[in-house]
Coordinates of C-alpha atoms in Angstrom, one line a residue:
M1025 CA 32.8 31.4 76.1
E1026 CA 34.4 28.1 75.2
L1027 CA 34.6 27.6 71.4
Q1028 CA 33.1 24.4 70.1
W1029 CA 35.5 23.8 67.3
P1030 CA 38.5 21.9 68.6
A1031 CA 41.0 23.6 66.2
A1032 CA 40.1 27.0 67.8
R1033 CA 40.5 26.0 71.4
E1034 CA 44.3 26.3 71.7
P1035 CA 45.0 29.6 73.5
A1036 CA 46.7 31.5 70.6
A1037 CA 44.0 30.3 68.2
Q1038 CA 41.2 31.3 70.6
R1039 CA 42.6 34.8 71.0
V1040 CA 42.9 35.3 67.3
W1041 CA 39.4 33.8 66.8
Q1042 CA 37.9 36.2 69.3
Q1043 CA 39.8 39.3 68.2
V1044 CA 39.7 38.8 64.4
L1045 CA 37.0 36.3 63.3
V1046 CA 34.2 37.2 65.7
P1047 CA 34.1 40.9 64.6
I1048 CA 34.2 39.7 60.9
S1049 CA 31.2 37.5 61.6
A1050 CA 29.2 40.5 62.8
E1051 CA 30.1 42.3 59.6
L1052 CA 29.1 39.2 57.6
R1053 CA 25.7 39.1 59.3
A1054 CA 25.1 42.8 58.6
G1055 CA 26.1 42.4 55.0
A1056 CA 24.5 39.1 54.3
A1057 CA 21.8 40.5 51.9
D1058 CA 24.4 42.3 49.8
L1059 CA 26.8 39.4 49.7
A1060 CA 23.9 37.0 48.8
Q1061 CA 23.0 39.3 45.8
R1062 CA 26.6 39.2 44.6
A1063 CA 26.8 35.5 45.0
V1064 CA 23.6 34.9 43.0
D1065 CA 24.6 37.3 40.3
R1066 CA 27.8 35.4 39.9
M1067 CA 26.0 32.1 39.8
R1068 CA 23.6 33.4 37.2
S1069 CA 26.5 34.3 34.9
E1070 CA 28.4 31.0 35.4
L1071 CA 25.5 28.6 35.8
P1072 CA 22.5 30.2 33.9
Q1073 CA 20.8 26.8 33.6
L1074 CA 20.1 26.9 37.3
F1075 CA 18.0 30.2 37.0
P1076 CA 15.3 29.7 34.4
D1077 CA 13.1 32.5 35.8
Q1078 CA 12.9 35.3 38.3
Q1079 CA 11.2 33.0 40.9
T1080 CA 14.3 30.8 41.0
V1081 CA 16.5 33.9 41.4
N1082 CA 14.4 35.1 44.4
E1083 CA 14.5 31.6 46.0
N1084 CA 18.2 31.4 45.8
L1085 CA 18.6 34.9 47.2
V1086 CA 16.5 33.9 50.2
S1087 CA 18.4 30.7 50.6
T1088 CA 21.9 32.2 50.2
E1089 CA 21.2 35.0 52.7
A1090 CA 19.9 32.4 55.2
S1091 CA 23.1 30.3 54.8
L1092 CA 25.3 33.4 55.2
R1093 CA 23.5 34.4 58.4
Q1094 CA 23.9 30.9 59.7
L1095 CA 27.6 30.9 58.8
A1096 CA 28.1 34.2 60.6
H1097 CA 26.4 32.9 63.8
L1098 CA 28.5 29.7 63.8
I1099 CA 31.7 31.7 63.4
E1100 CA 30.6 34.0 66.3
V1101 CA 30.2 31.0 68.7
G1102 CA 33.0 29.0 67.3
G1103 CA 30.7 26.2 66.2
D1104 CA 32.0 23.0 64.8
P1105 CA 31.5 23.3 61.0
R1106 CA 31.4 19.5 60.6
R1107 CA 28.1 19.4 62.6
V1108 CA 26.3 22.0 60.6
E1109 CA 22.6 21.6 59.8
L1110 CA 21.6 23.5 56.7
P1111 CA 18.7 26.0 56.9
P1112 CA 15.4 24.6 55.7
S1113 CA 15.3 27.0 52.7
T1114 CA 18.6 25.7 51.5
L1115 CA 17.5 22.1 51.7
A1116 CA 14.3 23.1 49.9
I1117 CA 16.4 24.4 47.0
A1118 CA 18.3 21.1 46.8
R1119 CA 15.0 19.2 46.7
A1120 CA 13.4 21.5 44.2
A1121 CA 16.4 20.9 41.8
V1122 CA 15.1 17.4 41.2
P1123 CA 11.8 18.2 39.4
R1124 CA 13.6 20.9 37.5
H1125 CA 16.0 18.3 36.2
V1126 CA 19.1 20.1 37.5
V1127 CA 22.1 17.7 37.5
L1128 CA 23.8 17.1 40.8
A1129 CA 27.1 18.3 39.5
D1130 CA 25.7 21.8 38.7
L1131 CA 24.2 21.9 42.2
M1132 CA 27.6 21.1 43.8
R1133 CA 29.3 23.6 41.5
F1134 CA 26.9 26.2 43.0
Y1135 CA 28.2 25.5 46.5
R1136 CA 31.8 25.7 45.4
L1137 CA 31.3 29.0 43.7
A1138 CA 29.7 30.3 46.9
Q1139 CA 32.6 29.0 48.9
E1140 CA 35.1 30.8 46.7
L1141 CA 33.2 34.1 47.0
V1142 CA 32.8 33.9 50.8
W1143 CA 36.4 33.0 51.3
Q1144 CA 37.6 35.9 49.2
W1145 CA 35.3 38.2 51.2
I1146 CA 36.6 36.9 54.6
H1147 CA 40.2 36.9 53.4
A1148 CA 40.0 40.5 52.4
R1149 CA 38.8 41.5 55.8
I1150 CA 41.4 39.4 57.7
T1151 CA 44.2 41.0 55.8
A1152 CA 42.8 44.5 56.3
A1153 CA 42.3 43.9 60.0
V1154 CA 45.5 42.1 61.1
S1155 CA 49.0 43.6 60.8
D1156 CA 51.0 41.1 63.0
P1157 CA 52.4 38.3 60.7
A1158 CA 51.9 35.5 63.2
D1159 CA 48.3 36.5 63.9
L1160 CA 47.6 37.0 60.2
A1161 CA 48.9 33.5 59.5
K1162 CA 46.8 32.0 62.3
A1163 CA 43.7 33.8 61.3
I1164 CA 44.0 32.7 57.7
E1165 CA 44.7 29.1 58.8
L1166 CA 41.7 29.1 61.1
A1167 CA 39.3 30.7 58.6
T1168 CA 40.4 28.4 55.8
G1169 CA 40.0 25.2 57.8
W1170 CA 36.6 26.4 59.1
I1171 CA 35.2 27.4 55.7
F1172 CA 36.3 24.2 54.0
G1173 CA 34.8 22.2 56.9
Y1174 CA 31.6 24.0 56.6
V1175 CA 31.3 23.6 52.9
D1176 CA 32.2 20.0 53.0
A1177 CA 29.4 19.3 55.6
A1178 CA 27.0 21.5 53.5
L1179 CA 27.7 19.5 50.4
V1180 CA 27.0 16.2 52.2
H1181 CA 23.6 17.5 53.5
A1182 CA 22.6 19.0 50.1
E1183 CA 23.6 15.9 48.2
Q1184 CA 21.7 13.7 50.7
A1185 CA 18.5 15.9 50.3
Y1186 CA 18.9 15.9 46.5
S1187 CA 19.4 12.1 46.4
E1188 CA 16.5 11.3 48.7
E1189 CA 14.2 13.6 46.7
R1190 CA 15.4 12.1 43.5
E1191 CA 14.7 8.5 44.7
T1192 CA 11.2 9.5 45.7
W1193 CA 10.6 11.4 42.5
L1194 CA 11.7 8.5 40.3
R1195 CA 9.6 6.0 42.3
G1196 CA 6.5 8.0 42.5
A1197 CA 3.7 9.1 40.2
A1198 CA 4.9 12.7 40.5
A1199 CA 7.5 12.2 37.8
A1200 CA 5.0 10.8 35.4
R1201 CA 2.5 13.6 36.1
A1202 CA 5.1 16.3 35.8
A1203 CA 6.3 14.8 32.5
A1204 CA 2.7 14.8 31.2
I1205 CA 2.2 18.4 32.2
D1206 CA 5.5 19.4 30.5
D1207 CA 4.4 17.6 27.3
I1208 CA 1.0 19.3 27.3
L1209 CA 2.5 22.7 27.8
A1210 CA 5.2 22.1 25.2
K1211 CA 2.5 20.9 22.7
R1212 CA 4.1 17.5 22.5
E1213 CA 0.9 15.8 23.8
H1214 CA -2.1 16.0 21.5
D1215 CA -4.4 13.1 22.6
P1216 CA -6.8 14.2 25.3
Q1217 CA -7.5 10.6 26.5
H1218 CA -3.8 9.7 26.7
A1219 CA -3.1 13.0 28.5
S1220 CA -5.9 12.4 31.0
K1221 CA -4.6 8.9 31.7
R1222 CA -1.1 10.1 32.3
L1223 CA -2.3 13.0 34.5
R1224 CA -5.0 11.1 36.3
Y1225 CA -7.0 14.2 35.7
D1226 CA -9.7 14.7 33.0
V1227 CA -8.4 17.3 30.5
N1228 CA -11.7 17.2 28.5
R1229 CA -13.3 19.3 31.2
Q1230 CA -13.4 23.0 31.9
H1231 CA -10.3 24.3 33.5
L1232 CA -9.1 27.3 35.6
G1233 CA -5.4 27.8 35.7
V1234 CA -3.9 29.4 38.8
T1235 CA -0.3 30.1 40.0
A1236 CA 0.3 30.3 43.7
W1237 CA 3.5 31.6 45.3
V1238 CA 5.0 33.1 48.4
E1239 CA 7.8 35.7 48.5
Q1240 CA 9.4 34.4 51.7
V1241 CA 10.3 31.0 53.0
P1242 CA 7.8 29.8 55.7
Q1243 CA 9.1 29.1 59.2
D1244 CA 9.1 25.4 58.6
G1245 CA 11.1 25.9 55.4
D1246 CA 8.7 24.1 53.0
A1247 CA 6.1 26.2 51.2
Q1248 CA 4.7 23.3 49.1
P1249 CA 2.1 22.0 51.6
L1250 CA 0.8 25.5 52.2
L1251 CA 0.6 26.2 48.4
G1252 CA -1.1 22.8 47.8
N1253 CA -3.7 23.7 50.5
V1254 CA -4.4 27.1 48.8
I1255 CA -5.0 25.4 45.4
A1256 CA -7.4 23.1 47.1
E1257 CA -9.1 26.1 48.7
V1258 CA -9.4 27.7 45.2
A1259 CA -11.1 24.5 44.0
R1260 CA -13.6 24.7 46.8
A1261 CA -14.2 28.4 46.3
V1262 CA -15.1 28.1 42.6
G1263 CA -17.0 24.8 42.9
A1264 CA -14.5 22.6 41.2
D1265 CA -14.5 18.9 41.8
S1266 CA -10.9 18.1 40.9
N1267 CA -7.4 19.7 40.8
V1268 CA -3.9 19.0 39.8
I1269 CA -0.7 20.7 41.1
H1270 CA 2.7 21.1 39.4
P1271 CA 5.6 22.5 41.5
L1272 CA 7.5 25.5 40.0
G1273 CA 10.4 25.4 42.5
S1274 CA 10.3 25.6 46.2
L1275 CA 8.2 28.7 46.6
A1276 CA 5.6 28.4 43.8
V1277 CA 3.2 26.0 42.2
A1278 CA 1.0 25.9 39.1
G1279 CA -2.4 24.5 39.6
W1280 CA -5.5 23.6 37.5
V1281 CA -9.0 23.1 38.9
S1282 CA -11.8 21.7 36.8
R1283 CA -15.4 20.7 36.6
R1284 CA -17.9 19.7 33.8
R1285 CA -19.8 23.0 33.4
P1286 CA -17.9 26.2 32.5
F1287 CA -16.6 28.6 35.1
T1288 CA -17.9 32.1 34.9
Q1289 CA -15.7 35.1 35.4
T1290 CA -17.9 36.3 38.1
E1291 CA -17.4 33.1 40.1
V1292 CA -13.6 33.4 39.7
T1293 CA -13.5 37.0 40.6
A1294 CA -15.6 36.4 43.7
A1295 CA -13.4 33.7 45.0
K1296 CA -11.7 35.2 48.1
V1297 CA -8.6 33.1 48.7
G1298 CA -5.8 35.5 48.2
E1299 CA -5.4 36.6 51.8
L1300 CA -4.0 33.3 53.1
S1301 CA -0.7 33.4 54.9
G1302 CA 1.0 35.7 52.5
V1303 CA 0.2 33.6 49.4
R1304 CA -0.2 35.4 46.2
L1305 CA -2.4 34.1 43.3
A1306 CA -2.6 34.7 39.6
F1307 CA -5.5 33.4 37.6
G1308 CA -5.9 32.6 33.9
D1309 CA -9.2 32.9 32.1
P1310 CA -11.5 29.8 32.3
D1311 CA -11.1 27.5 29.3
G1312 CA -11.9 24.0 28.2
G1313 CA -10.3 20.8 26.8
L1314 CA -6.6 20.1 26.2
P1315 CA -5.9 23.4 24.5
G1316 CA -7.7 25.3 27.3
F1317 CA -5.6 23.5 29.9
R1318 CA -2.5 25.0 28.2
R1319 CA -4.0 28.4 27.5
T1320 CA -5.3 29.1 31.0
H1321 CA -1.9 28.2 32.5
V1322 CA 0.0 30.4 30.1
Q1323 CA -2.4 33.3 31.0
A1324 CA -1.9 32.6 34.7
S1325 CA 1.9 32.7 34.2
H1326 CA 1.6 36.1 32.4
A1327 CA -0.6 37.4 35.2
R1328 CA 2.0 36.3 37.7
R1329 CA 4.7 38.1 35.8
V1330 CA 2.8 41.3 35.7
A1331 CA 1.9 41.0 39.5
S1332 CA 5.6 40.6 40.2
L1333 CA 6.4 43.7 38.1
I1334 CA 3.6 45.7 39.8
G1335 CA 4.8 44.8 43.3
P1336 CA 3.4 46.9 46.1
H1337 CA 0.8 48.6 43.9
G1338 CA -0.8 45.2 43.3
G1339 CA -2.9 43.0 45.5
A1340 CA -2.8 39.4 46.6
V1341 CA -4.8 38.2 43.6
T1342 CA -4.2 39.1 40.0
H1343 CA -6.6 38.0 37.2
Y1344 CA -5.3 37.8 33.6
H1345 CA -8.3 39.6 32.2
D1346 CA -7.4 42.6 34.3
V1347 CA -3.8 42.8 33.2
A1348 CA -3.9 41.3 29.7
V1349 CA -2.9 44.5 28.0
A1350 CA 0.0 45.0 30.4
A1351 CA 1.1 41.4 30.0
L1352 CA 1.1 41.7 26.2
A1353 CA 2.8 45.1 26.2
S1354 CA 5.5 44.2 28.8
A1355 CA 7.1 41.2 27.1
D1356 CA 9.9 43.4 25.8
T1357 CA 10.9 45.3 29.0
E1358 CA 13.2 47.8 27.4
H1359 CA 10.5 48.8 24.8
A1360 CA 7.8 48.8 27.5
A1361 CA 9.7 51.1 29.8
S1362 CA 10.6 53.6 27.1
F1363 CA 7.1 53.5 25.7
V1364 CA 5.6 54.5 29.1
T1365 CA 8.0 57.3 29.7
R1366 CA 7.6 58.6 26.2
V1367 CA 3.8 58.6 26.3
L1368 CA 3.3 59.8 29.9
G1369 CA 6.3 62.0 30.4
P1370 CA 6.1 63.6 33.8
L1371 CA 2.8 61.7 34.5
A1372 CA 5.0 58.6 34.9
A1373 CA 6.7 60.1 38.1
T1374 CA 6.7 57.7 41.0
D1375 CA 5.6 60.1 43.8
E1376 CA 2.3 59.2 45.4
D1377 CA 0.3 62.3 44.3
T1378 CA 1.2 61.9 40.6
Y1379 CA 0.6 58.2 40.7
R1380 CA -2.9 58.8 42.2
V1381 CA -3.7 61.3 39.4
A1382 CA -2.5 58.8 36.7
S1383 CA -4.5 55.9 38.3
T1384 CA -7.6 58.0 38.3
L1385 CA -7.1 58.8 34.6
A1386 CA -6.6 55.1 33.9
V1387 CA -10.0 54.2 35.5
Y1388 CA -11.7 57.2 33.9
L1389 CA -10.7 55.9 30.4
Q1390 CA -11.6 52.3 31.3
E1391 CA -15.0 53.5 32.3
N1392 CA -15.5 55.2 28.9
R1393 CA -15.0 58.6 30.4
S1394 CA -17.8 58.3 32.9
R1395 CA -17.1 60.4 36.0
A1396 CA -19.9 58.6 37.9
R1397 CA -18.6 55.0 37.2
A1398 CA -15.0 56.0 37.8
A1399 CA -16.0 57.6 41.1
R1400 CA -17.8 54.5 42.2
R1401 CA -14.8 52.3 41.4
L1402 CA -12.4 54.7 43.2
I1403 CA -14.8 55.5 46.0
V1404 CA -14.4 59.2 45.6
H1405 CA -16.8 62.1 44.5
P1406 CA -17.3 62.6 40.8
N1407 CA -15.9 66.1 41.2
T1408 CA -12.7 64.6 42.5
V1409 CA -12.4 62.5 39.3
S1410 CA -12.9 65.6 37.2
Y1411 CA -10.2 67.5 39.2
R1412 CA -7.7 64.7 38.8
V1413 CA -8.4 64.3 35.1
N1414 CA -7.8 68.0 34.6
Q1415 CA -4.6 67.6 36.7
A1416 CA -3.5 64.8 34.4
E1417 CA -4.0 66.8 31.3
S1418 CA -2.0 69.7 32.9
V1419 CA 0.9 67.3 33.7
L1420 CA 0.7 65.7 30.2
G1421 CA 0.6 69.1 28.6
R1422 CA -2.1 68.1 26.2
R1423 CA -5.7 67.0 26.1
I1424 CA -6.5 63.3 26.4
D1425 CA -8.8 63.3 23.3
S1426 CA -6.0 62.2 21.0
D1427 CA -3.8 59.1 21.0
T1428 CA -6.1 57.6 23.5
L1429 CA -5.1 54.0 22.7
E1430 CA -1.4 54.8 23.4
L1431 CA -2.4 56.6 26.6
S1432 CA -4.5 53.7 27.8
V1433 CA -1.8 51.2 27.2
A1434 CA 0.9 53.3 28.9
L1435 CA -1.4 53.8 31.9
A1436 CA -1.9 50.0 32.1
L1437 CA 1.8 49.6 32.2
L1438 CA 2.5 52.4 34.6
P1439 CA 2.2 50.3 37.9
A1440 CA 4.9 48.0 36.5
L1441 CA 7.2 50.8 35.4
P1442 CA 9.8 50.8 38.3
R1443 CA 10.4 47.1 38.0
L1444 CA 10.3 47.2 34.2
A1445 CA 13.1 49.7 34.3
Q1446 CA 15.0 47.8 37.0
R1447 CA 14.7 44.5 35.1
H1448 CA 15.9 46.2 31.9
A1449 CA 18.9 47.6 33.7
T1450 CA 19.7 44.1 35.1
E1451 CA 19.5 42.6 31.6
L1452 CA 22.1 45.1 30.4

């Protein structure tokens, strides 16, 4: 196979490339996820302003891993680093930096830190694999030139994507609308008429706040059109006649849908729009006016946070009224995790059987200790409910007649416990 990069075509260089760098590229591809995690962890410590929330962390993990896999492939085939085209997810991160008000210098620093980490990783493997001094020098020379060429090209593409997005942003109405939303959510805007004019959306109506997000980058690399379509589908499903969308990065949006008459919780719960192309949704409670615009969004944000904590135990759609207790009680992750383990003890175990017993107890208490209603919700026989409740008491080592409030709150938090503990460990 002829290498595409001219610097690697000379016979000695080609031999070193094939014998040293190609095997390292295979190791890089296999370890891309781990190296991406290390890179993002370092970025978070040195550039915390680039990571305002967990969604941003997840987006950068996806983007960094994609870039590392691309880098590994290009090394394997001896691709010319000067002709690199960045993965769509990486370009989406650069574009998403604009509405987040990330300065270009910080974005460029991100790439330089990644370059440093990757170079250290590759250098360590070259020195471990090569003993001949001449081959070692040639391998380091080739790798250094290639990595610097790749990063220089990547910086050009990222800066171009950022600059083009910024020009569009500054010219368009999107910037004014985003500023208006920021002012409303930060309680800097108090005049409903002025807010409505800035938004081109009547804030005096009834609102339903919703957050839509995806966990993975779509094949085309841009999740925003998909998420915008989902918000429009939400509006149709609940009979709204207007909506507004606010990007929350490259993989998430906040949305509001509105109409003149109030939304009912039944209408919202019955809206079946969460099974679309891997999109997850979090709803606030319906509310009205300028304060309601803010409140329903805050609730949707909390519902999304709880949905992210619950992970596999949750569904595609999360309603704030279903997780309000968990949202309130999980604000302090360390306190929440220790509270659940203290109250539930062995009933907080993560195995499937114990979790089923705990979940049944939670529904039983929510249904005011009615076996029949709990059985209907769980789609089991009432005797099964009784059996599992007795099992729960046995595991707890006490009756459930005392400290019921603590028990109910701990059970509400239980689905989020693994990630609560994980997030607390990360914060340490």
